[in-house]
Coordinates of C-alpha atoms in Angstrom, one line a residue:
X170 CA 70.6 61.9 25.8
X171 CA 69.3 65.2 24.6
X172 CA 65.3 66.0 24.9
X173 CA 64.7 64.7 20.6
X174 CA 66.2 61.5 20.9
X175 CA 63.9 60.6 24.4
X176 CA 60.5 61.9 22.6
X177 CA 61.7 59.4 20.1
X178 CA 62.3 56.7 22.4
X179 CA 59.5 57.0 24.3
X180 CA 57.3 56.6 20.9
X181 CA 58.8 53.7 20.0
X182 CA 58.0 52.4 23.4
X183 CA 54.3 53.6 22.6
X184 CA 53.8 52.3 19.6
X185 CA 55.1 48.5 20.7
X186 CA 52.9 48.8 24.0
X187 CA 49.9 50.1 21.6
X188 CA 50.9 46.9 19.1
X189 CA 51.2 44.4 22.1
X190 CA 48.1 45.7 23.7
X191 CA 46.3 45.3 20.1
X192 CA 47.5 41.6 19.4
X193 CA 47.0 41.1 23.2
X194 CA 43.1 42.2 22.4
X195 CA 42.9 40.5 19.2
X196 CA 44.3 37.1 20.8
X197 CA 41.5 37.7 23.7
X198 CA 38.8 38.3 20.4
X199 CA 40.2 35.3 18.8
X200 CA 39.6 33.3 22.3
X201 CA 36.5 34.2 23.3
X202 CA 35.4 33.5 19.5
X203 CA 36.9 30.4 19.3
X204 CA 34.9 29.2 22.3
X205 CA 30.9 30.1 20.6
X206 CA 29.5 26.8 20.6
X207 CA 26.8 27.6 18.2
X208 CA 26.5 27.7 14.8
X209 CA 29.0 30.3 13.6
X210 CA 26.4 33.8 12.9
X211 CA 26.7 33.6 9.1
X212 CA 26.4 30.7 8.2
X213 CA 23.5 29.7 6.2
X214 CA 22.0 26.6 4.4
X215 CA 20.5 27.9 1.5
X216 CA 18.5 30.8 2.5
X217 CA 17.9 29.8 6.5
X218 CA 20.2 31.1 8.8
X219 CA 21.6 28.5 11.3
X220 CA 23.7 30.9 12.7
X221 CA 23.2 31.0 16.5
X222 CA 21.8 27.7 17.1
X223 CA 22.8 24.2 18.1
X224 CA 22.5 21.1 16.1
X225 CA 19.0 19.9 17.5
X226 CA 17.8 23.5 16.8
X227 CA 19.2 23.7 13.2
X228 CA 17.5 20.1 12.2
X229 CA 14.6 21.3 13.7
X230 CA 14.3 24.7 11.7
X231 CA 15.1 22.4 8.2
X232 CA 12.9 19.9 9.2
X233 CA 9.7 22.8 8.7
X234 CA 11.2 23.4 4.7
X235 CA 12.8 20.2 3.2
X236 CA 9.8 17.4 3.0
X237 CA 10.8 15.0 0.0
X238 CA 6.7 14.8 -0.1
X239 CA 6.7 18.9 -0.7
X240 CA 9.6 18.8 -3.4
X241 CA 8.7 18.7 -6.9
X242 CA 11.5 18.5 -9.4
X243 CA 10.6 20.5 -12.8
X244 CA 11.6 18.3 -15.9
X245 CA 11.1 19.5 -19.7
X246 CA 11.0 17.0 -22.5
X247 CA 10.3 18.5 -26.4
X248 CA 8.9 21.6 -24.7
X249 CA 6.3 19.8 -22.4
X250 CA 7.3 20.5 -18.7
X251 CA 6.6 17.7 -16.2
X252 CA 7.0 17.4 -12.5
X253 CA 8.2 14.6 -10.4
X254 CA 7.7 14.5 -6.8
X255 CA 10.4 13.6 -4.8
X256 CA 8.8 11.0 -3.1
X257 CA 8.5 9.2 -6.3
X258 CA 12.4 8.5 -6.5
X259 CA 13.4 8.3 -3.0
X260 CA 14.6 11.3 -2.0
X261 CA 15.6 12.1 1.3
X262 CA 17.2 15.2 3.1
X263 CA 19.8 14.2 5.2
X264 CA 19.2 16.7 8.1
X265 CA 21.6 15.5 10.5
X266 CA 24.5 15.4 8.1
X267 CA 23.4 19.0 7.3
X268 CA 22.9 20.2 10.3
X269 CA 26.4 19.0 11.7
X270 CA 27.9 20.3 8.9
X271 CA 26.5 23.8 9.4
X272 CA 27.7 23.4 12.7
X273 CA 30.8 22.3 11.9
X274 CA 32.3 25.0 9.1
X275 CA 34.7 27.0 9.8
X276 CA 35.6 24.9 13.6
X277 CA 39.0 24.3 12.8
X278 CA 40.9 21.9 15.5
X279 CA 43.2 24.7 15.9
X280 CA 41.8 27.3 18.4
X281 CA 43.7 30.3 16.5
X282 CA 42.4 29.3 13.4
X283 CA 38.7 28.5 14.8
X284 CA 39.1 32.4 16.3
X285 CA 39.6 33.5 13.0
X286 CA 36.8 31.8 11.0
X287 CA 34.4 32.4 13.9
X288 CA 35.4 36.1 13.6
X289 CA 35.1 35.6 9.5
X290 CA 31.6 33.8 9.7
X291 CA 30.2 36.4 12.1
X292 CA 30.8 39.1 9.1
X293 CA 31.0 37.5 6.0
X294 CA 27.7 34.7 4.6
X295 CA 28.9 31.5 4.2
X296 CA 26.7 29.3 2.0
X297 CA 26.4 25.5 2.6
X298 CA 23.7 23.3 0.5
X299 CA 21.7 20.3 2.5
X300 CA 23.0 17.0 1.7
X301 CA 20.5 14.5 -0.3
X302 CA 20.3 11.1 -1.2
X303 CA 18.2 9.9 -3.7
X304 CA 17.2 6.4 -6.0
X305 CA 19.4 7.5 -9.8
X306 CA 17.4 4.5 -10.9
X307 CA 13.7 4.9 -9.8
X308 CA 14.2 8.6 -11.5
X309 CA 15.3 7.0 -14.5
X310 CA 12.6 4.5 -14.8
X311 CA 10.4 7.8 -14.2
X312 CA 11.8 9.8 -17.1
X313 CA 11.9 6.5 -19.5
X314 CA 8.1 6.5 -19.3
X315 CA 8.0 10.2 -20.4
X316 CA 10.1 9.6 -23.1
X317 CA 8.5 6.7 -24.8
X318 CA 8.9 7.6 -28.3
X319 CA 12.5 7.6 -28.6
X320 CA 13.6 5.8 -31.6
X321 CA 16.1 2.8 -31.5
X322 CA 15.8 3.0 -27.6
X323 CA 18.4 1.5 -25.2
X324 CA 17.6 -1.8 -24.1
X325 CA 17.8 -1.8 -20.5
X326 CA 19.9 -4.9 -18.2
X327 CA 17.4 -6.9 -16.6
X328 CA 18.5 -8.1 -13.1
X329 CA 16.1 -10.9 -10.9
X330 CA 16.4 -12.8 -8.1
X331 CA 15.6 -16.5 -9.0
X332 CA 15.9 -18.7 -6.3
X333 CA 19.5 -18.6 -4.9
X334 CA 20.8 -16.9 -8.1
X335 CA 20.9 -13.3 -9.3
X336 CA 19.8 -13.6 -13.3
X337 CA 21.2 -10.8 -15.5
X338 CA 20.2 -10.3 -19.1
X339 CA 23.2 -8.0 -20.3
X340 CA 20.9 -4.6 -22.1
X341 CA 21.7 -2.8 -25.9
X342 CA 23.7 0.0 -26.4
X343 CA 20.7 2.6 -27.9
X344 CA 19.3 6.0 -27.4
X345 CA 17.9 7.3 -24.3
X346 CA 18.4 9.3 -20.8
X347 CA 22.0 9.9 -20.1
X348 CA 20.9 9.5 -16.2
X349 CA 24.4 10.5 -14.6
X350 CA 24.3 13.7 -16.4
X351 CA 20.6 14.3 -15.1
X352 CA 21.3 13.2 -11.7
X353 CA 24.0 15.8 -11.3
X354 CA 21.6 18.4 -12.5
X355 CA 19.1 16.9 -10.0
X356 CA 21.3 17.0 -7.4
X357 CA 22.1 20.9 -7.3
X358 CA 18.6 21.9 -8.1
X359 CA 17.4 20.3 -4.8
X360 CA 20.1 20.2 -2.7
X361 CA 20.5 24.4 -3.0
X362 CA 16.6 24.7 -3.3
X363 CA 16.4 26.2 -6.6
X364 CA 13.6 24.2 -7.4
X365 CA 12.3 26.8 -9.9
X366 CA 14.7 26.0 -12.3
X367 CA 14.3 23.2 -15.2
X368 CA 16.0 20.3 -16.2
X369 CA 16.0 19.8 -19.4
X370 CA 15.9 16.0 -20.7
X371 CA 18.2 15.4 -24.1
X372 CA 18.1 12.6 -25.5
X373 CA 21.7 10.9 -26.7
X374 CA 23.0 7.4 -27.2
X375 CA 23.7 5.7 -23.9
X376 CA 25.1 2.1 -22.7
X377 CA 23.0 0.2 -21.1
X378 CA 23.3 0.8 -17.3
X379 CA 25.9 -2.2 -15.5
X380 CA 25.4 -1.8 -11.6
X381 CA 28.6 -2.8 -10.1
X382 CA 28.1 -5.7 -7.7
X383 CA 28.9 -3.3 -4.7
X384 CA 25.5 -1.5 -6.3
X385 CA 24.0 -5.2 -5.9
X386 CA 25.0 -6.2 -3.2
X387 CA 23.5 -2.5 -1.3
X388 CA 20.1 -3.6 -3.4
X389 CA 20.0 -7.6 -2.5
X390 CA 21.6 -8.1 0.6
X391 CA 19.5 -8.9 3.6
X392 CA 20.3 -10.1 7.1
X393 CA 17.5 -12.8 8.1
X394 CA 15.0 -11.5 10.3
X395 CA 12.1 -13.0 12.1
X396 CA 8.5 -11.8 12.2
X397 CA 7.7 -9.4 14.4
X398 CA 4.2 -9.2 16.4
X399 CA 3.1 -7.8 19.7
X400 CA 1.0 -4.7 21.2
X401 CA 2.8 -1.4 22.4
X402 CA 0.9 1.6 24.2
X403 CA -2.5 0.1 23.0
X404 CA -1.2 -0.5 19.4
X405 CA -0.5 -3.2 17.4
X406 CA 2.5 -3.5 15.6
X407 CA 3.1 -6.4 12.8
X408 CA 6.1 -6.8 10.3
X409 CA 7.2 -9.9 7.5
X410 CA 10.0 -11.7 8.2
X411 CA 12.9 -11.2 6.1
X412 CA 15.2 -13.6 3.8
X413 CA 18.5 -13.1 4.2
X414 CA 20.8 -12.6 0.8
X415 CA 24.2 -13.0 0.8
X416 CA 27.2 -13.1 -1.8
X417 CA 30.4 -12.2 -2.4
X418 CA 31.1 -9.1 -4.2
X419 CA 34.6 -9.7 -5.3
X420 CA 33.3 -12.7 -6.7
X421 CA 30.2 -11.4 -8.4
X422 CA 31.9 -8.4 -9.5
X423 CA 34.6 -11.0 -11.4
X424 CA 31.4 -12.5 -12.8
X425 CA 30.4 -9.0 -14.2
X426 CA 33.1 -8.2 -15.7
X427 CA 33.5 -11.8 -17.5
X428 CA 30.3 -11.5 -19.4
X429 CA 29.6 -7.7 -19.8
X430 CA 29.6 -8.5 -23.8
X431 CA 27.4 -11.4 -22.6
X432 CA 24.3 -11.8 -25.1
X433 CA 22.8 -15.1 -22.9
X434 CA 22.1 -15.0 -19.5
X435 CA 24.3 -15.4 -16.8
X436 CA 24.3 -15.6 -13.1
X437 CA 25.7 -14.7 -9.6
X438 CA 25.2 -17.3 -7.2
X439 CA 23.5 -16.1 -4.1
X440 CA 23.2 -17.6 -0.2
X441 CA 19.5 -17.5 0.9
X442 CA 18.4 -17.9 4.3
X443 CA 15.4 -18.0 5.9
X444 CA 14.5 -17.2 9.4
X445 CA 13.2 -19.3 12.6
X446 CA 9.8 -18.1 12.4
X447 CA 8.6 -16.9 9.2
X448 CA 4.9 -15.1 7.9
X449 CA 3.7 -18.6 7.3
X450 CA 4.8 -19.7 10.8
X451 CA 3.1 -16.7 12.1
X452 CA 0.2 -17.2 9.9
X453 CA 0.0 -21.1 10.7
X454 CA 0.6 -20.8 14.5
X455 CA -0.6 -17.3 15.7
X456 CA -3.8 -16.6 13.8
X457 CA -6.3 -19.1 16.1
X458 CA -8.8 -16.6 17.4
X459 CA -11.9 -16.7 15.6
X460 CA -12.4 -13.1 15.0
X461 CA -15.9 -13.2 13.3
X462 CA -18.4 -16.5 12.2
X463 CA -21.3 -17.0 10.5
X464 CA -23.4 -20.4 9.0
X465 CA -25.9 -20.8 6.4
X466 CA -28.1 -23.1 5.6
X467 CA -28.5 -24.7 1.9
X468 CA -30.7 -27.9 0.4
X469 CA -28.0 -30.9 0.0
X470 CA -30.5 -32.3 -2.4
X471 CA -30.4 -29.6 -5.2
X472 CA -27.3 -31.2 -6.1
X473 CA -26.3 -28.0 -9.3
X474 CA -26.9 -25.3 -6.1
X475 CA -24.8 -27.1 -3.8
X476 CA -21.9 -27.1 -5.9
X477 CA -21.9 -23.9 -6.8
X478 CA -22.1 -23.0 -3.2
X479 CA -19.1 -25.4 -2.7
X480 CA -16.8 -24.4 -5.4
X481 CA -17.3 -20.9 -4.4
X482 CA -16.3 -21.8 -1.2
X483 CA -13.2 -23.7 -1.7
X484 CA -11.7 -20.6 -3.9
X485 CA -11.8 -18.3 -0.1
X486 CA -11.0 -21.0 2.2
X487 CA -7.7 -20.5 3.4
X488 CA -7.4 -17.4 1.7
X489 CA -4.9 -14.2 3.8
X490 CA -5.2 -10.7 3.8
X491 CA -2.0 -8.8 5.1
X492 CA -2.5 -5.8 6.5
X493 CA -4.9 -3.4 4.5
X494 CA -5.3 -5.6 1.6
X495 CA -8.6 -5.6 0.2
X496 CA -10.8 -8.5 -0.5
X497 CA -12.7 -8.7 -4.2
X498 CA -15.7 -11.8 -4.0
X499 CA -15.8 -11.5 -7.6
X500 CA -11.5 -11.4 -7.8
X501 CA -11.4 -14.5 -6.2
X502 CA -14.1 -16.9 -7.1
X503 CA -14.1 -15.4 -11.1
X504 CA -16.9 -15.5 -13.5
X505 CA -19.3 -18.2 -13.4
X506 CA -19.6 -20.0 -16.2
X507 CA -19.5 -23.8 -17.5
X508 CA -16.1 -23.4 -18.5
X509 CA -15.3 -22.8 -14.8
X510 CA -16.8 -24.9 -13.6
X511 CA -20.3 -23.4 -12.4
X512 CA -23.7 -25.3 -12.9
X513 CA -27.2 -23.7 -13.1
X514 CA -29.0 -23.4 -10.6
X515 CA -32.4 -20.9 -9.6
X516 CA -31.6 -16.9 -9.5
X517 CA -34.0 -13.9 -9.2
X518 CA -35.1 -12.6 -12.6
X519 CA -37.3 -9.7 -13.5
X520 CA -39.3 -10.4 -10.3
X521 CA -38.9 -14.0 -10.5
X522 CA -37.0 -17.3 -9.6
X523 CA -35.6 -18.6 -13.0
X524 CA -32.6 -20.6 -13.7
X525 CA -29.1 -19.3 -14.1
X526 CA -25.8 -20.1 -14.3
X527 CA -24.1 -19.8 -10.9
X528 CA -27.3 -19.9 -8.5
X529 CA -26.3 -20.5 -5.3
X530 CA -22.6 -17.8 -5.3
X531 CA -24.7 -15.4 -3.2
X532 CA -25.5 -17.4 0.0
X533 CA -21.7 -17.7 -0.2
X534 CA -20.8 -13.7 0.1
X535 CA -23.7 -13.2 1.9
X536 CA -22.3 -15.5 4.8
X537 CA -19.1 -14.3 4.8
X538 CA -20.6 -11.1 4.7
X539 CA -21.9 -12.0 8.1
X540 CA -18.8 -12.9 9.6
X541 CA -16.8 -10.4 8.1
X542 CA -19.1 -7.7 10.0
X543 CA -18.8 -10.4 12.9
X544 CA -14.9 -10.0 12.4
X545 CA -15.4 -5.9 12.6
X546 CA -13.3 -5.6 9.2
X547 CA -14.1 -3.0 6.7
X548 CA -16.7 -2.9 4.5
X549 CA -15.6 -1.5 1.1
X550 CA -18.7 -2.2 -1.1
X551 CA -21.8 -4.4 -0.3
X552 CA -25.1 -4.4 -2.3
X553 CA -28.7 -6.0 -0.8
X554 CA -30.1 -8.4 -3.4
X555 CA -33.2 -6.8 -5.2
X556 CA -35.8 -9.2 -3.3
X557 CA -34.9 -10.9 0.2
X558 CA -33.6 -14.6 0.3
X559 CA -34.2 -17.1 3.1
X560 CA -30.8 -17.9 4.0
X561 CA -30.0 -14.6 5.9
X562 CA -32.3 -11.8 7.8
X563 CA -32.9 -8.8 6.0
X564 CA -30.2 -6.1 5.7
X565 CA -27.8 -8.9 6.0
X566 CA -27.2 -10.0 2.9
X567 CA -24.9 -9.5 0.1
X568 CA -25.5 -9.9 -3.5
X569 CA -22.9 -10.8 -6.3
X570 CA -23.1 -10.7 -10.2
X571 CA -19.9 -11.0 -11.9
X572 CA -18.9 -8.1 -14.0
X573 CA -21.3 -5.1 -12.1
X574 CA -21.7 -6.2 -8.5
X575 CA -18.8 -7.2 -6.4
X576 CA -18.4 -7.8 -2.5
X577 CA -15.5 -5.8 -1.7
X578 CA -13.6 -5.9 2.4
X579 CA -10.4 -4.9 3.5
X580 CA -7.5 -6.2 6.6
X581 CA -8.1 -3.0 8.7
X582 CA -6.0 -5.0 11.5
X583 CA -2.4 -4.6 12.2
X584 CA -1.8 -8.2 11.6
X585 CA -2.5 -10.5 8.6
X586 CA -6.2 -12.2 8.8
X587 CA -7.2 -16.0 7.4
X588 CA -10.2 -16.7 5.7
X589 CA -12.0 -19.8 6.2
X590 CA -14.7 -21.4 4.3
X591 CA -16.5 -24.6 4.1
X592 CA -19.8 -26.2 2.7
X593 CA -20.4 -30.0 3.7
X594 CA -23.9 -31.4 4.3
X595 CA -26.1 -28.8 3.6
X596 CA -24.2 -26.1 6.2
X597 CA -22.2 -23.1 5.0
X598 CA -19.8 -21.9 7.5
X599 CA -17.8 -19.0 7.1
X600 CA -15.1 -17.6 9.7
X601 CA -12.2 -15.0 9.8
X602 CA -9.5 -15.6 12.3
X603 CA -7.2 -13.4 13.9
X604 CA -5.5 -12.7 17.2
X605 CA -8.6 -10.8 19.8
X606 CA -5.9 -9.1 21.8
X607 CA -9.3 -6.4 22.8
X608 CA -11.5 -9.0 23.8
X609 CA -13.5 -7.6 21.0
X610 CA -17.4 -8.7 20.5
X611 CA -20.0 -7.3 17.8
X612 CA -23.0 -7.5 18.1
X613 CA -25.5 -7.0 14.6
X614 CA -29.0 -5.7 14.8
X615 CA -31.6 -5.0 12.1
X616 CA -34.7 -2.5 12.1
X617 CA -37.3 -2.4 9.8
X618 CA -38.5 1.2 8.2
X619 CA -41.3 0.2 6.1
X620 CA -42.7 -3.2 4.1
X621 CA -44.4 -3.8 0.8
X622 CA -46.5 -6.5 0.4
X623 CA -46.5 -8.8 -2.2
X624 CA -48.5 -9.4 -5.4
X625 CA -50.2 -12.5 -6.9
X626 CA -49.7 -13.3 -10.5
X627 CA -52.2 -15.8 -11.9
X628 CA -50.6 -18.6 -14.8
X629 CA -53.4 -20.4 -16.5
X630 CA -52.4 -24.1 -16.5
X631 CA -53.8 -26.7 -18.3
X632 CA -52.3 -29.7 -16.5
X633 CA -54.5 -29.0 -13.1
X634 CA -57.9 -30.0 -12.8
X635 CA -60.4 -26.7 -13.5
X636 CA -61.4 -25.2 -10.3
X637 CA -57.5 -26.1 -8.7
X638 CA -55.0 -23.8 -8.1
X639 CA -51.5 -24.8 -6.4
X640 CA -48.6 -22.0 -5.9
X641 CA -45.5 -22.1 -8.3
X642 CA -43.6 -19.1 -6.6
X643 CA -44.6 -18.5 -3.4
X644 CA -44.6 -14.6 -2.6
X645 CA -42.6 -12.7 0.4
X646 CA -43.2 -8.9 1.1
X647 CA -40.9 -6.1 0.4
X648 CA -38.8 -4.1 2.8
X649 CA -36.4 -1.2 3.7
X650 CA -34.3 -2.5 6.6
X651 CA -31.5 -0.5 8.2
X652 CA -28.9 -2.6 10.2
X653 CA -26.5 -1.2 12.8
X654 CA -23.4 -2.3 14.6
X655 CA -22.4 -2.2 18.4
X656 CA -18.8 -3.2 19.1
X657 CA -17.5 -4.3 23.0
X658 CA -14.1 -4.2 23.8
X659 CA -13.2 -5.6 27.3
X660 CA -17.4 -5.9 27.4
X661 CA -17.6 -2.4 27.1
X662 CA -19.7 -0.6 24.2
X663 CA -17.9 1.2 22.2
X664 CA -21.3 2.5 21.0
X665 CA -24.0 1.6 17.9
X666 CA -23.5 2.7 14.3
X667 CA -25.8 2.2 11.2
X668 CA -23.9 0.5 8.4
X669 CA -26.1 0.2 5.7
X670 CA -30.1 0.5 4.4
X671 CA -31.2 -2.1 2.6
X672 CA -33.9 -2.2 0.1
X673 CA -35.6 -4.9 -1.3
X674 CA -39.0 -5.4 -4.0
X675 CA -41.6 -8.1 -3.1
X676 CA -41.4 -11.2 -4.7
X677 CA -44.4 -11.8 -7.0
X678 CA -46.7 -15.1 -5.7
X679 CA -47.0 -17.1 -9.2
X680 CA -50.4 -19.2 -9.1
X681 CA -50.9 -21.9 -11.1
X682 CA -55.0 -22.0 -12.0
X683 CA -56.2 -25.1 -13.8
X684 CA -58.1 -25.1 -17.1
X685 CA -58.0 -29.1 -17.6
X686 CA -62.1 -30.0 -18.4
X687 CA -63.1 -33.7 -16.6
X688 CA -63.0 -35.2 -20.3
X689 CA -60.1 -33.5 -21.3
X690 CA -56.4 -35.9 -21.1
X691 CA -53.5 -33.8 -21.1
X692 CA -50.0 -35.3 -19.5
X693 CA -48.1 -33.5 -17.1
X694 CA -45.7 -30.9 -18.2
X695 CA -42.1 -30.9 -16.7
X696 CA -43.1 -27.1 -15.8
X697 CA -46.1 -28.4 -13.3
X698 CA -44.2 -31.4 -12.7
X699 CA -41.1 -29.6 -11.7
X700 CA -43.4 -28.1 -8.6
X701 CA -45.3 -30.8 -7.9
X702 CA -44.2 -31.6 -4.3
X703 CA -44.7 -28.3 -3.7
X704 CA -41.2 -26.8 -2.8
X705 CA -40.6 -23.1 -2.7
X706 CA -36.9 -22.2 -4.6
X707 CA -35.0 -19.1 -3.7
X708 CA -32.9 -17.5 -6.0
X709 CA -29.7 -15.1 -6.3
X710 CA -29.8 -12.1 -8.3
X711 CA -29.3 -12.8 -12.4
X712 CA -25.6 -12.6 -14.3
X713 CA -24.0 -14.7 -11.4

């Protein structure tokens, strides 16, 4: 073999050990990249990066940027833009699902292949959107009431739960959203954050919307579940039992389809069942501490005041409060008037004690008043009367008028509460009751600022002997008192705080002074006769 053809054998001996030695080094690449357990290094979810991370790490950096409470979705109707917050329909970013997929792209089962797209993603961006999930319907219910002056509008299917029956009212083909179409918009503009950008709302003729039973079935069904109560790290925890719903979606969707021209309604049988221990069970069984109490006392014998004070009471008694629900004196009990039943009684009027319709409703939310602050709930909205009354210290009272004043309180407990009150025999007695898992005991002090005393008003009357007087309204001094709070838990303070200053005007002493000469014969008034043994009346504030 002559010197040529051996230089040319030798570089063809080159060139394969240069090729091997290339696709032995890319093979070794392709290895070593097929084994990165991260997040390939271009890959990105919108505009964050995820390369280099794990899972955990990738949820954690999306977690900082996709908040369904910081999303607002930019809607235009007739050239008025709108936003909707994506709280408002239900939206919610499904992080791990995101996450996982950013981790997964391009991680082929095949180990060459998985080389190749790790090699391809460490180079070249690849985009991936975050996945979402939101309610079509609460959106369109939001955009209806934007678009209220459509003319000939769709007429929407109506769907309730009566009983153990689903009850569907079939809707009207008319104008309106065409929701799918906006839901697809929707869908990209948040799920690759380009939240800048408007959807435009046109308004077309639509079907009425059909859910399919499957649609139902993910809205209605329910697996029974019992109430749940009990204390955790020093925290309360409370939920509602829950009825289970069951059907059976072949059958319902047969139903469906059998009327969907339907002008009457119709109706999808439904399996309800209720758990072993229910609210009411919980309510009925659990709720035996008496959280806070307080009694009043009332004359039995002023027969119009006494049922005013016991109608009043009968509307609370047995009244519940979940948790945070607010109490409204004036919600409950409604106006006084004769056509509710309310008699007249004495109120406070312009200084004095006159009669009214309704005397009486204020000893009621005064005392439960007391044993709501006894209960250590919280006081929404409490007004002192204008002058004090007997039935309750100073800066412990509560005044009513239907209309301006209320007596608002609120459940701030974890658990419902139960309201209890009663009037029998000239006693008032009001009581909240709970569960006292903190030992918990308040204790209610008052302090007087400053007092006013009290003028004398003379009334000439000509019914009483000259030279006799007698006292028609007797008089009690003014005040500012400021009343505090001291709450023990385990008999420990938890410290004092001032709730409230009350302010009240003196009530004006009415004198009756006789005019009646020896000679002269006048009969008794009712107005002297109605004062005559000598009683002193205290009133409620006026407009009861």
């Amino acid at each position: 073999m002559n010197e040529k053809k051996v230089r040319k054998v030798n570089t063809k001996i080159l060139v394969i050990i240069l090729s091997l030695a290339i696709i032995a080094a890319a093979f070794t690449l392709i290895a070593v990249f097929s084994k990165i357990s991260t997040t390939y290094k271009k890959v990105y979810i919108n505009d964050i990066c995820a390369g280099g991370k794990n899972v955990d790490e990738v949820k954690k950096l999306l977690s900082e940027k996709y908040v369904p409470e910081n999303t607002n979705v930019i809607f235009s109707y007739k050239n008025n833009d709108f936003e909707v917050n994506g709280k408002d329909f239900d939206l919610i970013y499904d992080l791990d699902k995101t996450s996982e997929n950013a981790h997964q792209t391009g991680r082929s089962k095949n180990a060459f292949l998985r080389g190749i797209n790790a090699i391809r993603y460490s180079i070249f961006k690849k985009e991936i959107p975050v996945e979402i999930t939101f309610d079509q319907d609460k959106l369109y219910d939001i955009l209806s009431t934007k678009t209220t002056d459509v003319e000939n509008p769709v007429t929407n299917t109506v769907i309730e739960l009566k009983d153990d029956k689903l009850a569907i009212s079939n809707g009207k083909k008319g104008n309106g959203v065409d929701i799918d179409k906006i839901k697809k918009e929707v869908e990209k503009i948040i799920s690759k954050n380009l939240l800048t950008e408007k959807t435009e709302i046109k308004i077309t003729e639509i079907e009425p919307r059909i859910p399919t039973a499957k649609a139902l079935y993910e809205k209605y069904h329910k697996e029974p579940k019992d109430v749940e109560f009990g204390e955790k790290d020093g925290e309360v925890y409370f939920s509602e039992h829950i009825t289970g719903v069951d059907f059976d979606v072949d059958a319902a969707q047969k139903i469906l389809n059998e009327n969907k021209n339907s002008s009457e309604v119709y109706y999808i049988p439904v399996e309800i069942t209720q758990p072993q221990k229910t609210t009411q069970w919980f309510i009925d069984n659990r709720l035996t501490d008496t959280l806070g109490s307080f009694s009043t006392i009332y004359n039995a014998g002023n027969y119009d005041r006494s049922h005013n004070i016991a109608l009043a009471a009968q509307k609370i008694n047995g009244m519940v409060l979940m948790p945070g629900e607010q109490f409204s004196f004036n919600g409950v009990v409604g106006q006084r008037s004769a056509q509710t039943g309310f008699k007249t009684a004495k109120v406070y009027q312009g200084g004095e004690i006159v009669d009214g319709i309704g005397g009486g409703i204020c000893q009621v939310s005064t005392t439960l008043y007391n044993a709501v602050l006894y209960a250590d709930l919280s006081i929404d909205y409490r007004t002192n009367h204008s002058m004090p009354v007997s039935y309750a210290p100073a800066g412990r009272d509560a005044t009513v008028s239907y209309g301006s004043i209320d007596f608002k309180f609120s459940n701030n407990q974890g658990y419902p509460i139960k309201l209890s009150c009663s009037a029998s025999g000239g006693k008032l007695i009001c009581s909240v009751y709970g569960i006292n898992l903190k030992h918990k005991k308040v204790e209610i002090t008052t302090q007087t600022i400053s007092t006013t005393p009290f003028s004398v008003k003379e009334v000439e009357d000509n019914t009483l002997p000259e030279g006799t007087r007698k006292v028609k309204q007797a008089g009690s001094a003014g005040s500012v008192v400021d009343t505090f709070k001291t709450v023990y838990i385990n008999g420990e303070s938890q410290g004092t705080k001032k709730i409230s200053r009350s302010n009240y005007s003196a009530i004006t002493q009415i004198e009756l002074v006789g005019t009646k000469k020896e000679d002269e014969n006048i009969s008794d008034t009712p107005a002297a006769a109605a004062f005559s043994d000598g009683e002193t009346y205290v009133g409620d504030d006026t407009a009861q």
